GROMACS .gro file of C-alpha atoms in nm:
model
  327
    1MET     CA    1   2.036   3.454   0.130
    2PRO     CA    2   2.033   3.232  -0.210
    3LEU     CA    3   1.697   3.127  -0.285
    4GLU     CA    4   1.715   2.787  -0.371
    5THR     CA    5   1.732   2.622  -0.707
    6ILE     CA    6   1.640   2.327  -0.892
    7VAL     CA    7   1.774   2.088  -1.225
    8VAL     CA    8   1.496   1.925  -1.513
    9SER     CA    9   1.522   1.813  -1.789
   10ASP     CA   10   1.312   1.606  -2.006
   11GLU     CA   11   1.453   1.302  -1.819
   12ASN     CA   12   1.276   1.393  -1.483
   13LEU     CA   13   1.035   1.648  -1.514
   14TYR     CA   14   0.713   1.501  -1.585
   15ASP     CA   15   0.335   1.786  -1.619
   16VAL     CA   16   0.243   1.506  -1.370
   17ILE     CA   17   0.365   1.204  -1.157
   18ILE     CA   18   0.156   0.913  -1.010
   19ILE     CA   19   0.270   0.700  -0.677
   20GLY     CA   20   0.105   0.369  -0.687
   21SER     CA   21   0.004   0.190  -1.024
   22GLY     CA   22  -0.368  -0.023  -0.807
   23PRO     CA   23  -0.702   0.042  -1.053
   24GLY     CA   24  -0.731   0.434  -0.999
   25GLY     CA   25  -0.368   0.513  -1.031
   26LEU     CA   26  -0.386   0.369  -1.355
   27THR     CA   27  -0.696   0.476  -1.523
   28ILE     CA   28  -0.620   0.849  -1.349
   29GLY     CA   29  -0.282   0.783  -1.546
   30THR     CA   30  -0.451   0.608  -1.852
   31ILE     CA   31  -0.705   0.897  -1.887
   32LEU     CA   32  -0.452   1.223  -1.864
   33ALA     CA   33  -0.223   1.065  -2.130
   34GLN     CA   34  -0.467   1.050  -2.320
   35GLN     CA   35  -0.492   1.454  -2.276
   36HIS     CA   36  -0.173   1.480  -2.420
   37TYR     CA   37  -0.030   1.586  -2.072
   38LYS     CA   38   0.409   1.390  -1.996
   39VAL     CA   39   0.284   1.179  -1.775
   40GLY     CA   40   0.500   0.900  -1.473
   41ILE     CA   41   0.338   0.695  -1.283
   42ILE     CA   42   0.644   0.526  -1.047
   43GLU     CA   43   0.574   0.217  -0.870
   44ARG     CA   44   0.817  -0.031  -0.619
   45SER     CA   45   0.654  -0.437  -0.740
   46THR     CA   46   0.399  -0.519  -0.989
   47PRO     CA   47   0.152  -0.209  -1.194
   48GLY     CA   48  -0.212  -0.357  -1.079
   49GLY     CA   49  -0.102  -0.344  -0.735
   50LYS     CA   50  -0.331  -0.534  -0.446
   51LEU     CA   51  -0.551  -0.679  -0.732
   52VAL     CA   52  -0.286  -0.925  -0.868
   53ASP     CA   53  -0.353  -1.087  -0.517
   54ILE     CA   54  -0.741  -1.177  -0.568
   55PRO     CA   55  -0.833  -1.498  -0.755
   56VAL     CA   56  -1.088  -1.363  -0.910
   57ILE     CA   57  -1.283  -1.007  -0.863
   58HIS     CA   58  -1.700  -1.054  -0.825
   59ASN     CA   59  -1.816  -0.689  -0.764
   60TYR     CA   60  -1.633  -0.493  -1.028
   61GLN     CA   61  -1.945  -0.480  -1.284
   62PRO     CA   62  -1.798  -0.373  -1.615
   63GLU     CA   63  -1.601  -0.678  -1.507
   64PRO     CA   64  -1.778  -0.928  -1.283
   65ASN     CA   65  -1.588  -1.252  -1.214
   66ILE     CA   66  -1.277  -1.171  -1.394
   67PRO     CA   67  -0.929  -1.294  -1.176
   68GLY     CA   68  -0.748  -1.051  -1.047
   69THR     CA   69  -0.443  -1.074  -1.231
   70GLU     CA   70  -0.641  -1.000  -1.577
   71LEU     CA   71  -0.806  -0.709  -1.474
   72ALA     CA   72  -0.530  -0.617  -1.336
   73LYS     CA   73  -0.368  -0.669  -1.718
   74ARG     CA   74  -0.663  -0.478  -1.874
   75PHE     CA   75  -0.586  -0.122  -1.650
   76TYR     CA   76  -0.214  -0.187  -1.755
   77ALA     CA   77  -0.187  -0.201  -2.092
   78GLN     CA   78  -0.462   0.046  -2.129
   79ALA     CA   79  -0.160   0.253  -1.989
   80LEU     CA   80   0.087   0.137  -2.190
   81ASN     CA   81  -0.132   0.251  -2.471
   82ALA     CA   82  -0.167   0.614  -2.382
   83ASP     CA   83   0.166   0.646  -2.333
   84VAL     CA   84   0.198   0.609  -1.995
   85LYS     CA   85   0.639   0.629  -1.878
   86PHE     CA   86   0.607   0.332  -1.561
   87ILE     CA   87   0.932   0.405  -1.344
   88TYR     CA   88   0.984   0.140  -1.128
   89ASN     CA   89   1.178   0.253  -0.756
   90THR     CA   90   1.095   0.389  -0.424
   91VAL     CA   91   1.010   0.719  -0.332
   92SER     CA   92   1.139   0.839   0.003
   93ASN     CA   93   0.920   1.207  -0.013
   94VAL     CA   94   0.726   1.345  -0.206
   95VAL     CA   95   0.732   1.770  -0.117
   96LYS     CA   96   0.631   2.073  -0.316
   97LYS     CA   97   0.945   2.307  -0.446
   98LEU     CA   98   0.976   2.669  -0.624
   99GLY     CA   99   0.594   2.542  -0.741
  100TYR     CA  100   0.660   2.145  -0.820
  101VAL     CA  101   0.584   1.871  -0.650
  102ALA     CA  102   0.965   1.779  -0.611
  103ILE     CA  103   0.906   1.331  -0.560
  104TYR     CA  104   1.247   1.162  -0.461
  105GLY     CA  105   1.359   0.808  -0.451
  106GLU     CA  106   1.533   0.570  -0.176
  107ASP     CA  107   1.838   0.591  -0.428
  108GLY     CA  108   1.908   0.944  -0.535
  109ILE     CA  109   1.656   1.005  -0.832
  110THR     CA  110   1.448   1.300  -0.812
  111TRP     CA  111   1.150   1.391  -1.026
  112TYR     CA  112   0.967   1.694  -1.094
  113ALA     CA  113   0.614   1.692  -1.172
  114LYS     CA  114   0.363   2.035  -1.171
  115ALA     CA  115   0.079   1.767  -0.995
  116CYS     CA  116   0.134   1.483  -0.836
  117VAL     CA  117  -0.095   1.182  -0.756
  118VAL     CA  118  -0.056   1.031  -0.436
  119ALA     CA  119  -0.206   0.575  -0.569
  120SER     CA  120  -0.060   0.463  -0.284
  121GLY     CA  121  -0.340   0.229  -0.144
  122THR     CA  122  -0.237   0.045   0.160
  123GLU     CA  123   0.037  -0.162   0.290
  124ASN     CA  124   0.042  -0.455   0.497
  125ILE     CA  125   0.053  -0.376   0.940
  126HIS     CA  126   0.369  -0.515   1.101
  127LEU     CA  127   0.335  -0.677   1.411
  128ASN     CA  128   0.663  -0.450   1.544
  129VAL     CA  129   0.902  -0.671   1.697
  130PRO     CA  130   1.211  -0.774   1.722
  131GLY     CA  131   1.338  -1.040   1.423
  132GLU     CA  132   1.046  -0.884   1.256
  133ASN     CA  133   1.217  -0.763   0.924
  134HIS     CA  134   1.502  -0.970   0.917
  135TYR     CA  135   1.255  -1.277   0.904
  136ALA     CA  136   1.005  -1.049   0.623
  137ASN     CA  137   1.271  -1.300   0.340
  138PHE     CA  138   1.282  -1.637   0.483
  139GLY     CA  139   0.979  -1.717   0.673
  140ILE     CA  140   0.730  -1.422   0.793
  141SER     CA  141   0.451  -1.348   0.471
  142TYR     CA  142   0.190  -1.110   0.474
  143CYS     CA  143  -0.027  -1.225   0.222
  144ILE     CA  144  -0.218  -1.663   0.241
  145LYS     CA  145  -0.348  -1.577  -0.102
  146CYS     CA  146  -0.008  -1.541  -0.168
  147ASP     CA  147   0.209  -1.717  -0.065
  148HIS     CA  148  -0.004  -2.062   0.107
  149SER     CA  149   0.113  -2.301  -0.158
  150ILE     CA  150   0.489  -2.286  -0.024
  151VAL     CA  151   0.357  -2.439   0.333
  152LYS     CA  152   0.328  -2.739   0.235
  153ASN     CA  153   0.355  -2.979   0.572
  154LYS     CA  154   0.499  -2.758   0.796
  155ARG     CA  155   0.471  -2.627   1.127
  156VAL     CA  156   0.234  -2.286   1.032
  157VAL     CA  157   0.148  -2.027   1.277
  158ILE     CA  158  -0.118  -1.685   1.161
  159VAL     CA  159  -0.120  -1.357   1.415
  160GLY     CA  160  -0.452  -1.200   1.404
  161GLU     CA  161  -0.812  -1.181   1.431
  162ASN     CA  162  -0.984  -1.051   1.141
  163GLU     CA  163  -1.241  -1.264   0.832
  164GLN     CA  164  -0.848  -1.259   0.678
  165ALA     CA  165  -0.682  -1.400   0.910
  166LEU     CA  166  -0.963  -1.648   1.010
  167ARG     CA  167  -1.034  -1.780   0.574
  168GLY     CA  168  -0.669  -1.794   0.561
  169THR     CA  169  -0.674  -2.031   0.820
  170LEU     CA  170  -0.966  -2.254   0.635
  171THR     CA  171  -0.655  -2.269   0.328
  172ILE     CA  172  -0.327  -2.348   0.606
  173GLN     CA  173  -0.485  -2.564   0.751
  174PRO     CA  174  -0.485  -2.904   0.484
  175LEU     CA  175  -0.068  -2.833   0.397
  176ALA     CA  176   0.038  -2.689   0.672
  177LYS     CA  177   0.174  -3.035   0.952
  178GLU     CA  178   0.030  -2.804   1.176
  179THR     CA  179  -0.136  -2.538   1.211
  180THR     CA  180  -0.147  -2.278   1.514
  181LEU     CA  181  -0.400  -1.922   1.512
  182ILE     CA  182  -0.288  -1.687   1.794
  183LEU     CA  183  -0.607  -1.464   1.825
  184ARG     CA  184  -0.481  -1.135   2.010
  185ASN     CA  185  -0.829  -1.044   2.144
  186GLU     CA  186  -1.204  -1.099   2.140
  187ASN     CA  187  -1.234  -0.914   1.842
  188TYR     CA  188  -1.286  -1.177   1.615
  189ASN     CA  189  -1.574  -1.408   1.411
  190HIS     CA  190  -1.647  -1.614   1.713
  191ASP     CA  191  -1.851  -1.890   1.416
  192LEU     CA  192  -1.568  -1.943   1.234
  193VAL     CA  193  -1.340  -1.915   1.571
  194ASN     CA  194  -1.562  -2.280   1.614
  195GLU     CA  195  -1.567  -2.377   1.272
  196LEU     CA  196  -1.136  -2.336   1.302
  197THR     CA  197  -1.140  -2.530   1.638
  198ALA     CA  198  -1.430  -2.836   1.540
  199LEU     CA  199  -1.083  -2.879   1.228
  200GLY     CA  200  -0.814  -2.920   1.526
  201ILE     CA  201  -0.684  -2.547   1.482
  202LYS     CA  202  -0.545  -2.470   1.742
  203ILE     CA  203  -0.637  -2.171   1.881
  204LEU     CA  204  -0.460  -1.915   2.093
  205LYS     CA  205  -0.622  -1.583   2.238
  206ASN     CA  206  -0.547  -1.324   2.351
  207TYR     CA  207  -0.141  -1.411   2.292
  208GLN     CA  208   0.069  -1.127   2.176
  209VAL     CA  209   0.356  -1.126   1.974
  210LEU     CA  210   0.701  -1.054   2.144
  211GLU     CA  211   0.975  -1.195   1.955
  212VAL     CA  212   0.996  -1.367   1.604
  213ASN     CA  213   1.358  -1.618   1.635
  214GLY     CA  214   1.618  -1.873   1.347
  215ASP     CA  215   1.862  -1.918   1.217
  216PRO     CA  216   2.005  -1.641   0.991
  217TYR     CA  217   1.833  -1.730   0.699
  218THR     CA  218   1.462  -1.953   0.901
  219VAL     CA  219   1.267  -1.858   1.134
  220ASN     CA  220   1.186  -2.142   1.388
  221GLU     CA  221   1.077  -1.979   1.686
  222ILE     CA  222   0.799  -1.717   1.755
  223VAL     CA  223   0.764  -1.621   2.084
  224LEU     CA  224   0.418  -1.523   2.221
  225LEU     CA  225   0.324  -1.315   2.599
  226ALA     CA  226  -0.041  -1.449   2.716
  227ASN     CA  227  -0.230  -1.217   2.865
  228ASP     CA  228  -0.174  -1.467   3.285
  229GLN     CA  229   0.210  -1.267   3.157
  230GLN     CA  230   0.401  -1.596   3.055
  231ILE     CA  231   0.593  -1.631   2.826
  232LEU     CA  232   0.553  -1.950   2.531
  233LYS     CA  233   0.843  -2.035   2.383
  234TYR     CA  234   0.631  -2.173   2.011
  235PRO     CA  235   0.844  -2.370   1.780
  236VAL     CA  236   0.780  -2.260   1.423
  237ASP     CA  237   0.816  -2.340   1.022
  238PHE     CA  238   0.659  -2.023   0.910
  239ILE     CA  239   0.479  -1.724   0.980
  240PHE     CA  240   0.175  -1.513   0.829
  241VAL     CA  241   0.107  -1.208   0.969
  242GLU     CA  242  -0.270  -1.150   0.864
  243ILE     CA  243  -0.301  -0.820   1.184
  244GLY     CA  244  -0.475  -0.541   0.828
  245TYR     CA  245  -0.379  -0.270   0.628
  246ALA     CA  246  -0.317   0.094   0.678
  247PRO     CA  247  -0.225   0.373   0.368
  248ALA     CA  248   0.051   0.341   0.229
  249THR     CA  249   0.146   0.702   0.340
  250THR     CA  250   0.517   0.681   0.542
  251PHE     CA  251   0.643   0.857   0.268
  252ILE     CA  252   0.404   1.198   0.236
  253HIS     CA  253   0.703   1.397   0.611
  254ASP     CA  254   0.462   1.711   0.595
  255GLN     CA  255   0.212   1.611   0.810
  256SER     CA  256  -0.026   1.841   0.808
  257ILE     CA  257  -0.210   1.700   0.557
  258ILE     CA  258  -0.299   1.380   0.730
  259ASP     CA  259  -0.465   1.173   0.996
  260GLN     CA  260  -0.317   1.134   1.221
  261THR     CA  261  -0.531   0.847   1.352
  262SER     CA  262  -0.570   0.676   1.025
  263ARG     CA  263  -0.262   0.772   0.842
  264ALA     CA  264  -0.431   0.861   0.586
  265LEU     CA  265  -0.439   1.150   0.335
  266ILE     CA  266  -0.648   1.410   0.366
  267VAL     CA  267  -0.828   1.492   0.000
  268ASP     CA  268  -1.150   1.691  -0.080
  269PRO     CA  269  -1.452   1.636  -0.253
  270HIS     CA  270  -1.194   1.695  -0.527
  271GLN     CA  271  -0.907   1.499  -0.450
  272GLN     CA  272  -0.680   1.735  -0.350
  273THR     CA  273  -0.491   1.781   0.000
  274ALA     CA  274  -0.382   2.127   0.209
  275ILE     CA  275  -0.082   2.139  -0.046
  276PRO     CA  276  -0.138   2.359  -0.406
  277GLY     CA  277  -0.070   2.003  -0.706
  278ILE     CA  278  -0.090   1.763  -0.424
  279TYR     CA  279  -0.364   1.551  -0.452
  280GLY     CA  280  -0.469   1.212  -0.360
  281ILE     CA  281  -0.715   0.877  -0.481
  282GLY     CA  282  -0.817   0.557  -0.370
  283ASP     CA  283  -0.739   0.365  -0.020
  284VAL     CA  284  -0.501   0.608   0.063
  285THR     CA  285  -0.697   0.807   0.171
  286ASN     CA  286  -1.000   0.947   0.404
  287ASN     CA  287  -1.272   0.948   0.210
  288SER     CA  288  -1.197   0.616  -0.043
  289SER     CA  289  -1.488   0.356  -0.070
  290HIS     CA  290  -1.210   0.035  -0.082
  291GLN     CA  291  -1.345  -0.083  -0.368
  292ILE     CA  292  -1.224  -0.070  -0.748
  293SER     CA  293  -1.523   0.084  -0.832
  294GLY     CA  294  -1.459   0.392  -0.630
  295ALA     CA  295  -1.090   0.460  -0.685
  296VAL     CA  296  -1.153   0.468  -1.072
  297ALA     CA  297  -1.384   0.741  -0.986
  298ASN     CA  298  -1.148   0.916  -0.766
  299ALA     CA  299  -0.960   0.874  -1.098
  300GLN     CA  300  -1.233   1.079  -1.262
  301THR     CA  301  -1.209   1.333  -1.012
  302ALA     CA  302  -0.934   1.390  -0.981
  303ALA     CA  303  -0.779   1.416  -1.367
  304ASP     CA  304  -1.051   1.683  -1.402
  305ALA     CA  305  -0.936   1.846  -1.116
  306ILE     CA  306  -0.558   1.863  -1.237
  307VAL     CA  307  -0.661   1.952  -1.607
  308ASN     CA  308  -0.794   2.227  -1.375
  309TYR     CA  309  -0.486   2.302  -1.220
  310LEU     CA  310  -0.189   2.270  -1.509
  311ILE     CA  311  -0.478   2.551  -1.677
  312ASN     CA  312  -0.529   2.829  -1.502
  313ASP     CA  313  -0.319   2.741  -1.171
  314PHE     CA  314   0.003   2.633  -1.161
  315GLU     CA  315   0.239   2.869  -1.316
  316LYS     CA  316   0.011   3.161  -1.062
  317GLN     CA  317   0.101   2.898  -0.755
  318ARG     CA  318   0.526   2.850  -0.950
  319GLU     CA  319   0.490   3.215  -0.884
  320MET     CA  320   0.350   3.325  -0.619
  321GLU     CA  321   0.591   3.057  -0.495
  322ILE     CA  322   0.930   3.127  -0.611
  323ARG     CA  323   0.787   3.573  -0.484
  324ILE     CA  324   0.791   3.406  -0.141
  325LYS     CA  325   1.071   3.210  -0.132
  326LYS     CA  326   1.255   3.571  -0.364
  327ASN     CA  327   1.175   3.742   0.083
   0.00000   0.00000   0.00000
């Protein structure tokens, strides 16, 4: 059986590739690049991660009461000054190949790294109902903070039961022509729900979303199922889905390093996964504090572990994997 091969060059080979550019990803990229490693960060959207969606950050002590966009710019500027390379793409898979970590992009490009850091954070949980994917760009949003300004004089439905959904409804109510909150279960803040009711917001309790319909480019109906199994077709101009977040690990196909309950990346106290050369930091991991300071601390811990791996273990690991493949 012929030994598999990989083709590496100055274009596609890095010492370390980081997937995601939130505060953790930008921090570890800066730390490693300052130590003269060739570092690339793959980002599918805007550097800064969810920082850019937060109006003011109050609990990051080095920069108290700073706008999220401003903090994101500072992390990004530090990474640029350290000569981190930014790659704007979407990752579809991460696997080990002959000692290297192969990172596949959705457009067919492959990058190779001696070590890889997964810092992809979390992604919005979807309803997973017919019509949702199509109207995600034509009347469905997963971020009230981002898109509340475009719903003026529209019939708006918010789907959710968490604190973020309830408080987001308070933001929408003064703007919208009509505001409806769909609570999918009983796990909500009852005092806040009473406050919303007093404001005239229509609340549908224990309803499930079955389908989203509309014209080709405009959502106009959400189909609901009540507890008594009655089906309600509800007219709507815009829908916010605020049902929480899950670790962004769908591009990791090796399930041995994924917690099957939480979908988080499993890492040890050094931020290492069970696969040599693959690390995780921040909200994507099973030991996340869900704080900016926690992601930054993870970054320093992982950076130390990666430097040790590159100096002492990478070549040994590569030789061992090649030997196994030959046999």
